[in-house]
CSV table of C-alpha atoms and ligand atoms in Angstrom, one decimal:
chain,number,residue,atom,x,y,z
A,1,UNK,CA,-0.2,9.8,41.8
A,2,UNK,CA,-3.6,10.3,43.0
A,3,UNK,CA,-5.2,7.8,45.1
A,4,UNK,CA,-8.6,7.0,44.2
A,5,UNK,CA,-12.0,4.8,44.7
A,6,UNK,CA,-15.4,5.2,43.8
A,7,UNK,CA,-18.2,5.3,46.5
A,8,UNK,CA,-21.4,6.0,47.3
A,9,UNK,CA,-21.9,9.1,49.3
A,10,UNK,CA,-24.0,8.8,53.2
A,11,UNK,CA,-27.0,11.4,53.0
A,12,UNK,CA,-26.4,13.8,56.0
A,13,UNK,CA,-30.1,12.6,57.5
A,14,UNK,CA,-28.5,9.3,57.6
A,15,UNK,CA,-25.3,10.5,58.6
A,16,UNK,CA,-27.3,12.1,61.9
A,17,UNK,CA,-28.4,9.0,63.1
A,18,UNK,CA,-24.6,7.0,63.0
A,19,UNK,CA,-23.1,10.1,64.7
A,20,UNK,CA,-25.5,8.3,67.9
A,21,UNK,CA,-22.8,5.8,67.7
A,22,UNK,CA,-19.6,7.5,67.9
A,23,UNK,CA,-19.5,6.5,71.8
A,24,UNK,CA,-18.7,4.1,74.0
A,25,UNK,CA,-15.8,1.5,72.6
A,26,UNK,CA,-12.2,2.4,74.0
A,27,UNK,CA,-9.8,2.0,71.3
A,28,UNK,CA,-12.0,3.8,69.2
A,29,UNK,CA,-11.3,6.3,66.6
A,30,UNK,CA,-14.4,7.5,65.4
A,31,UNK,CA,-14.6,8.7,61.7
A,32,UNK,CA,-15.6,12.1,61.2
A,33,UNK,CA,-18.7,12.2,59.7
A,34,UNK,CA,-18.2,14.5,56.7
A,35,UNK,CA,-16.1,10.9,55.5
A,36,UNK,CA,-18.8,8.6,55.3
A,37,UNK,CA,-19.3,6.5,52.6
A,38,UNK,CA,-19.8,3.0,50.4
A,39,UNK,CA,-16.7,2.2,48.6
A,40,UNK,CA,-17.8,0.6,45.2
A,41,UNK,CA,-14.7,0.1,43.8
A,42,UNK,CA,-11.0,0.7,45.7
A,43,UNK,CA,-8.5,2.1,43.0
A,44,UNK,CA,-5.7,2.8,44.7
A,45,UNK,CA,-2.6,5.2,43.8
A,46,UNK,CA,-2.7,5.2,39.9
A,47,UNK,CA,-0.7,7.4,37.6
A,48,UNK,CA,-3.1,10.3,35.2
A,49,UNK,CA,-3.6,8.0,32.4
A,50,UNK,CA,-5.2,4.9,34.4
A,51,UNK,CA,-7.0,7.5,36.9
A,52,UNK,CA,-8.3,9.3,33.3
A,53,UNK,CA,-9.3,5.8,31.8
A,54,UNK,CA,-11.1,5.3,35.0
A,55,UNK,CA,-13.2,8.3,34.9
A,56,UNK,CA,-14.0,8.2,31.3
A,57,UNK,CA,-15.6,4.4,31.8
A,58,UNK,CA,-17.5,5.7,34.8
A,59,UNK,CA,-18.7,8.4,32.8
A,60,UNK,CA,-20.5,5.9,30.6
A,61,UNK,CA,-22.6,4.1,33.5
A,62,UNK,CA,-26.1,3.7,32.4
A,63,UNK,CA,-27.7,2.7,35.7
A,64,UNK,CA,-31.2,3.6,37.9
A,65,UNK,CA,-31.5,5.1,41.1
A,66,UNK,CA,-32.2,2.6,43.7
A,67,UNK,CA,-33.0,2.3,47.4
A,68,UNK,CA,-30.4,1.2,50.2
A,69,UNK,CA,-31.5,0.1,53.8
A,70,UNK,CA,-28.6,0.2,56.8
A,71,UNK,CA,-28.3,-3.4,58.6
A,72,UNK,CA,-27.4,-3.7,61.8
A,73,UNK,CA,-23.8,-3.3,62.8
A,74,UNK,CA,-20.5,-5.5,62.6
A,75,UNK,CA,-16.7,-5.5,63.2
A,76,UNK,CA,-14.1,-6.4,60.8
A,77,UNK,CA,-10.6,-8.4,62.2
A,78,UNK,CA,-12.6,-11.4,64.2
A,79,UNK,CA,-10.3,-11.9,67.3
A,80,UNK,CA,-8.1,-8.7,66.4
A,81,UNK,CA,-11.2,-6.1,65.6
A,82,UNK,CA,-10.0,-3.3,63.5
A,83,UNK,CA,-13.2,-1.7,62.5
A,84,UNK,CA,-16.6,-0.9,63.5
A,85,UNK,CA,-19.2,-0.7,60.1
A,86,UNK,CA,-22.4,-0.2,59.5
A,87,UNK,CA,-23.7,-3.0,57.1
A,88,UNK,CA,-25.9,-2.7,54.0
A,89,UNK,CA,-28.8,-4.8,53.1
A,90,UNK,CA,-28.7,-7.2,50.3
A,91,UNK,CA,-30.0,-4.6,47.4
A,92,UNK,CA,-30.1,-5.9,43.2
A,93,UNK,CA,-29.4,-2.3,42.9
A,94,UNK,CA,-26.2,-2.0,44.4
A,95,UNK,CA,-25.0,-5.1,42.6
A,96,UNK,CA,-25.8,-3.7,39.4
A,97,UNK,CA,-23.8,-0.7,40.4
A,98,UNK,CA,-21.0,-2.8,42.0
A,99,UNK,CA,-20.2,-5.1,38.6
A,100,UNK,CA,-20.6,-1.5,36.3
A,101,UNK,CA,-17.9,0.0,38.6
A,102,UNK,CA,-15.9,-3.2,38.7
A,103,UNK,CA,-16.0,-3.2,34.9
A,104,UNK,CA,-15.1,0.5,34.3
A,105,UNK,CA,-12.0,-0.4,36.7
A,106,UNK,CA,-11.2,-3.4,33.7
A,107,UNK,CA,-11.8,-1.1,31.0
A,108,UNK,CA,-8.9,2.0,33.0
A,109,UNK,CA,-6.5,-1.6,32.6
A,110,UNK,CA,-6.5,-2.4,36.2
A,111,UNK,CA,-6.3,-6.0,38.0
A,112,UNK,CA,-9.6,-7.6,38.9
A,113,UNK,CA,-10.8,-6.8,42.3
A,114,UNK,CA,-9.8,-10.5,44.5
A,115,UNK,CA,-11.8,-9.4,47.8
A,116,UNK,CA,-15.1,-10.0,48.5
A,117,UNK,CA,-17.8,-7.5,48.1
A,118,UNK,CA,-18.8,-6.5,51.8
A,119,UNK,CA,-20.8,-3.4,51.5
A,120,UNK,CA,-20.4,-1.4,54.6
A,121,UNK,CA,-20.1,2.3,56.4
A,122,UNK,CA,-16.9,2.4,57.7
A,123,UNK,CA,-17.7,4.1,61.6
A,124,UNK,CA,-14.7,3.4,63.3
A,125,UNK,CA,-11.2,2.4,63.3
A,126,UNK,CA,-9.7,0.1,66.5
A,127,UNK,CA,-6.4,-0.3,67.8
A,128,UNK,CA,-6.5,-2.2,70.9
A,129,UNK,CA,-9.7,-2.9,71.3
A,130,UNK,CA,-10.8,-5.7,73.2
A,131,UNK,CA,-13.1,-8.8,71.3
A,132,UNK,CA,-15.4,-8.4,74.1
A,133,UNK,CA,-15.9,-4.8,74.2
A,134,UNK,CA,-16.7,-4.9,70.6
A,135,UNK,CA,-19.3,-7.6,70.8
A,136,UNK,CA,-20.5,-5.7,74.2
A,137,UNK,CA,-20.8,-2.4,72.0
A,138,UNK,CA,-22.6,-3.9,69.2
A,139,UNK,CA,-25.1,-5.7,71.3
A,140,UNK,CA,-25.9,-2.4,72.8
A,141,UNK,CA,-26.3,-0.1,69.8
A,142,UNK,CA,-26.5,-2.7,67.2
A,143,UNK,CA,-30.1,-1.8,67.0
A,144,UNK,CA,-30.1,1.5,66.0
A,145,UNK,CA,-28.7,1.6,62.7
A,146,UNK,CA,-31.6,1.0,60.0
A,147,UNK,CA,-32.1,3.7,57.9
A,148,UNK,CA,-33.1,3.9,54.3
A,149,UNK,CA,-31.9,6.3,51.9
A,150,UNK,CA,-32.5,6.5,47.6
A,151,UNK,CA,-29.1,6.8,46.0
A,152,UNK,CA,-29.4,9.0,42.6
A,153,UNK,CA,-25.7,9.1,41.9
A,154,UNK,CA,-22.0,8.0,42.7
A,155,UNK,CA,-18.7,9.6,42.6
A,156,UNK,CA,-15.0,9.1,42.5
A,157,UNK,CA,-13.1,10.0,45.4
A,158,UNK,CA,-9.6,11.0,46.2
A,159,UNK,CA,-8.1,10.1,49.5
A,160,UNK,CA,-4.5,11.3,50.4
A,161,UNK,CA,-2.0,10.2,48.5
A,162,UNK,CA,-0.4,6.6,49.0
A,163,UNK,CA,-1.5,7.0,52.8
A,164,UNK,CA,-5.4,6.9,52.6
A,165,UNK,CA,-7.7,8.7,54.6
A,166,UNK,CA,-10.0,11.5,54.5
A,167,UNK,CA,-10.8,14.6,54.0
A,168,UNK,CA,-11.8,12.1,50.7
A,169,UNK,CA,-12.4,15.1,47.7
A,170,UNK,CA,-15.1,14.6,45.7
A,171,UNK,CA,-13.0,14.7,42.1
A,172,UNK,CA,-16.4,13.6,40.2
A,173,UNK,CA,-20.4,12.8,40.3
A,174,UNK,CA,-22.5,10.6,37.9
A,175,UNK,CA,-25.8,10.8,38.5
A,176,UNK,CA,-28.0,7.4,38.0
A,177,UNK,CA,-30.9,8.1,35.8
A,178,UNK,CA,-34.5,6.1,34.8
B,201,LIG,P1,-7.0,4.8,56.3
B,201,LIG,O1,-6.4,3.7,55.5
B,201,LIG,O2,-6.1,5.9,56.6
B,201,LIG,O3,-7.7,4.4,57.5
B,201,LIG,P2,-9.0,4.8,54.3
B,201,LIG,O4,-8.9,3.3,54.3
B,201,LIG,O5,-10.4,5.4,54.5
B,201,LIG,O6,-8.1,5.5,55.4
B,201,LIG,P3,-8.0,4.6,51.7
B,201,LIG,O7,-7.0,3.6,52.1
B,201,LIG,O8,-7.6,5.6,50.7
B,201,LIG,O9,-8.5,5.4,52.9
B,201,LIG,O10,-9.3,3.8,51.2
B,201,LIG,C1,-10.4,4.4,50.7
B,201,LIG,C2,-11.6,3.5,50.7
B,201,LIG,O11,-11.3,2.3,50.0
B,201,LIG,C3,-12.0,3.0,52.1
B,201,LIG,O12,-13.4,2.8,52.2
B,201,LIG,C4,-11.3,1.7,52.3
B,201,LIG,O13,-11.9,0.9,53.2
B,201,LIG,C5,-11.3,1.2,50.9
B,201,LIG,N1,-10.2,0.3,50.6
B,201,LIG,C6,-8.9,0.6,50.9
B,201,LIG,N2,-8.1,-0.4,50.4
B,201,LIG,C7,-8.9,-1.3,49.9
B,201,LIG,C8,-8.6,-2.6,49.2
B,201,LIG,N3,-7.4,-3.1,49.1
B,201,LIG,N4,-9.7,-3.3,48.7
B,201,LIG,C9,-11.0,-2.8,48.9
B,201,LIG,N5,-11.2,-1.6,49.5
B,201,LIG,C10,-10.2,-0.9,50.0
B,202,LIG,MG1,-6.9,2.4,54.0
């Protein structure tokens, strides 16, 4: 069953700037660059039919191209840190986007989304690494990371099966139009 999401892809200028990141936390495992993106909507492992529904409804998105801005750093886990992300700025935009994609997953039959929407860049995973290290880290390089990039399309992504993880495959684009 393929595993899948739908995401906003990282521009490889913007991409060059969070690769200045990739240092300095112990218990760090630093994504690899070619991997990162904006989930919109996390699908999961699906069987064909779901994963074609899926498609099919994101196929139909009528959205415009819109600009995103980089805020700032954060960590997910509070005391136990488990992640290092790059957060995005408030954007109507991306909200749009968000609530088409969350519908399309309605229309392929799937349960509503229960979490949050926290849009982020996913830079790091942790295991074992220390609450004050983290907070230490982002003090230091929380500054760098404000970029803005325009996003003129989305796609769906395959990760490894039940497991997750990249290489994520690119399995189809829409393009956002005026
Ligand atoms: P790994 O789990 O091996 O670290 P991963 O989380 O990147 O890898 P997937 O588990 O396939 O790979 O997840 C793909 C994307 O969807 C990631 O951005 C992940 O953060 C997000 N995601 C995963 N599970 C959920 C979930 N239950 N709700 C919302 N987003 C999720
Ligand atoms: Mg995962």
């Amino acid at each position: 069953m393929p595993r899948l999401f739908s995401a906003i892809e990282i521009p490889e200028s913007v991409a060059e700037r969070l690769i200045l990141l990739r240092s300095g936390l112990s218990g760090a495992r630093w994504i690899d660059p070619d991997n990162y993106h904006l989930t919109l909507r996390f699908i999961g492992d699906v069987d064909g039919a779901t994963a074609r529904d899926f498609t099919l409804a994101l196929s139909e998105i009528v959205a415009a191209p819109f600009e995103l801005r980089l805020n700032g750093l954060g960590s997910f886990g509070g005391g136990k840190p488990r992640a290092i992300f790059a957060g995005i700025a408030p954007s109507d935009g991306l909200d749009t986007l968000r609530r088409a994609n969350e519908r399309a997953a309605r229309d392929g039959g799937l349960p509503p989304e229960g979490r949050n929407f926290k849009p982020h860049v996913t830079l790091a995973r942790l295991r074992g690494a220390r609450p004050d290290a983290v907070a230490a880290y982002l003090e230091r390089q929380g500054g760098i990371a404000a970029e803005t990039f325009t996003v003129s399309r989305f796609v769906l992504y395959s990760s490894r099966n039940s497991v997750g993880g990249g290489p994520y495959v690119v399995e189809a684009a829409y393009p956002l139009e005026n």
